[in-house]
XYZ file of C-alpha atoms in Angstrom:
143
model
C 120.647 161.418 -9.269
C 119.952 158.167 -8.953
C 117.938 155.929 -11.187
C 116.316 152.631 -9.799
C 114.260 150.152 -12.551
C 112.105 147.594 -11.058
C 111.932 144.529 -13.858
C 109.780 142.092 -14.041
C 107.872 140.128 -16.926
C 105.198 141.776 -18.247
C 105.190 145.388 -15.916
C 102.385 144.732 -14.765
C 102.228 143.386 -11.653
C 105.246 142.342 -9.565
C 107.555 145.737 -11.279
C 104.926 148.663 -10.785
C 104.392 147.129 -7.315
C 108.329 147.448 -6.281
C 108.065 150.789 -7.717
C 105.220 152.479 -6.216
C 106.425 150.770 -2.613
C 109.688 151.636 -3.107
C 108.959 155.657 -4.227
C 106.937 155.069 -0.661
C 109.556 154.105 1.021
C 112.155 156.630 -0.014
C 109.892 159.646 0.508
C 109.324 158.312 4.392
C 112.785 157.795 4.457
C 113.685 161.385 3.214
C 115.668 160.082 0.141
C 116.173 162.989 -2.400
C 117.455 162.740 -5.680
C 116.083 159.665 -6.723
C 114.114 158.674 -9.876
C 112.301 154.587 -9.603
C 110.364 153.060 -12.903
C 109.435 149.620 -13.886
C 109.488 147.951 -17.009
C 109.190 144.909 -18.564
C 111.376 142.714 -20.646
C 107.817 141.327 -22.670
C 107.125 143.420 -25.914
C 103.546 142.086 -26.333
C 102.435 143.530 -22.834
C 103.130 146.988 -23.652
C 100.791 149.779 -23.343
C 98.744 147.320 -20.569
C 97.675 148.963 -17.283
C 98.660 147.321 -13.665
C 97.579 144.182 -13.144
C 94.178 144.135 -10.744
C 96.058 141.841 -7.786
C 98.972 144.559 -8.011
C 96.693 147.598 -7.761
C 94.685 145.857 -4.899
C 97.909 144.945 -3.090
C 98.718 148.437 -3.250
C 95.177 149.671 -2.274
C 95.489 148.180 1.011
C 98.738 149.941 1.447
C 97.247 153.134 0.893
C 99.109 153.219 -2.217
C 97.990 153.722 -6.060
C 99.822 153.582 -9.456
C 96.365 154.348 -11.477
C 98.016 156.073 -14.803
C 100.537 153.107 -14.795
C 101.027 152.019 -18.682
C 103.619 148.941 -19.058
C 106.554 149.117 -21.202
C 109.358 147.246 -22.898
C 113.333 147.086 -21.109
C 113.847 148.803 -25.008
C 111.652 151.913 -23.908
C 113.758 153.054 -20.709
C 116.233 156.172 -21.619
C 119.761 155.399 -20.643
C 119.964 151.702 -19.607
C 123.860 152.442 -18.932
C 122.771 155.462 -16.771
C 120.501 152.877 -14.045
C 122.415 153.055 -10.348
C 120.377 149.645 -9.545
C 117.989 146.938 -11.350
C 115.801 145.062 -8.777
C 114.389 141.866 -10.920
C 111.990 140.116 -9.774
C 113.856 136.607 -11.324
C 116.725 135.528 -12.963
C 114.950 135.383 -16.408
C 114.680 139.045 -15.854
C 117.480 139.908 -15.026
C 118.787 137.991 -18.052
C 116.780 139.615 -20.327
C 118.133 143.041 -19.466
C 121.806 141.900 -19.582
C 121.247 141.173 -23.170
C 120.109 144.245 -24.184
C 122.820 146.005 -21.248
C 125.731 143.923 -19.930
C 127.193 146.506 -18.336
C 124.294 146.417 -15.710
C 125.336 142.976 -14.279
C 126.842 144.142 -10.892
C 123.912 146.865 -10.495
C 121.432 144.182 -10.310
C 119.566 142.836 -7.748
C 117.234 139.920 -8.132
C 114.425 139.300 -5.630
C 113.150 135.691 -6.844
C 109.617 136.311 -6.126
C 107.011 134.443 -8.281
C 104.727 136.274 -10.112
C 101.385 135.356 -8.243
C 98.790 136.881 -10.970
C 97.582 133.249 -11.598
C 97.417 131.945 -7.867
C 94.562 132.892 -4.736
C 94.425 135.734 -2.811
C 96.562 134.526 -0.038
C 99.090 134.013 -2.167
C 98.922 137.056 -3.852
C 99.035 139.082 -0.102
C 101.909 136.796 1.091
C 103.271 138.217 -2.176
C 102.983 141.594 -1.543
C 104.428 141.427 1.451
C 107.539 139.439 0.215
C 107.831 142.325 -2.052
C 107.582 145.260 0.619
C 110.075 143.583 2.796
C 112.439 143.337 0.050
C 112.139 146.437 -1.570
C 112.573 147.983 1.968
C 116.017 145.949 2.715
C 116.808 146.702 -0.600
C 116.611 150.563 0.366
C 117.840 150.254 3.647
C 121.081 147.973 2.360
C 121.726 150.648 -0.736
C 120.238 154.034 -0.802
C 121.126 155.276 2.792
């Protein structure tokens, strides 16, 4: 099986997004066999639901992640085990590696900004950086 994590800062906003898209996109695709989380590499945000912007973002999608509940990089079973890390920065992606260095070719970092403090256009120029990411990311790895 494989195992996707989708890291960002707090898991929150920008990770729970890439996941919920990306479980989207691999059940349109047909994908079997695959298991997608997010976490977070920021102890003091754990236990916090998805950030509003996220959940709207995903609302006009058609999409929802309602029971989300954030978690620490330290929480996920089997780092070793992940087939692929998309991070949403290089801090991320740093983070992890401490904990994991044996991750450092599975990962795939996105550079997107985390928009929580920014308008709403930003926000929806967001979203759609991360949808048409998360889909070449699928299209370039999982088929």
């Amino acid at each position: 099986m494989l195992r996707v994590l989708c890291l960002d800062r707090d898991d929150t906003g920008l990770g729970p997004m890439m996941q919920t898209i990306l479980r989207d996109y691999v059940d349109e695709l047909g994908i079997k066999n695959i298991s997608v989380e997010s976490a977070g590499i920021n102890k003091k945000s754990v236990g916090q639901p998805i950030a509003e912007f996220a959940a709207k973002e995903l609302a006009e999608r058609n999409l929802s992640l309602e029971r989300h509940v954030s978690r620490h990089i330290g929480d996920v079973l089997d780092l070793p085990g992940l087939s692929h890390v998309l991070a949403v920065g290089k801090a991320e992606a740093d983070g992890l590696l401490e904990l994991c260095p044996s991750l450092a070719e599975r990962i795939t970092i996105f550079e997107i900004e985390d928009p929580s403090q920014q308008g709403e256009e930003e926000r929806r120029q967001c979203a759609f950086a991360v949808e048409a990411e998360v889909r070449t990311f699928a299209a370039d790895k999982l088929l």
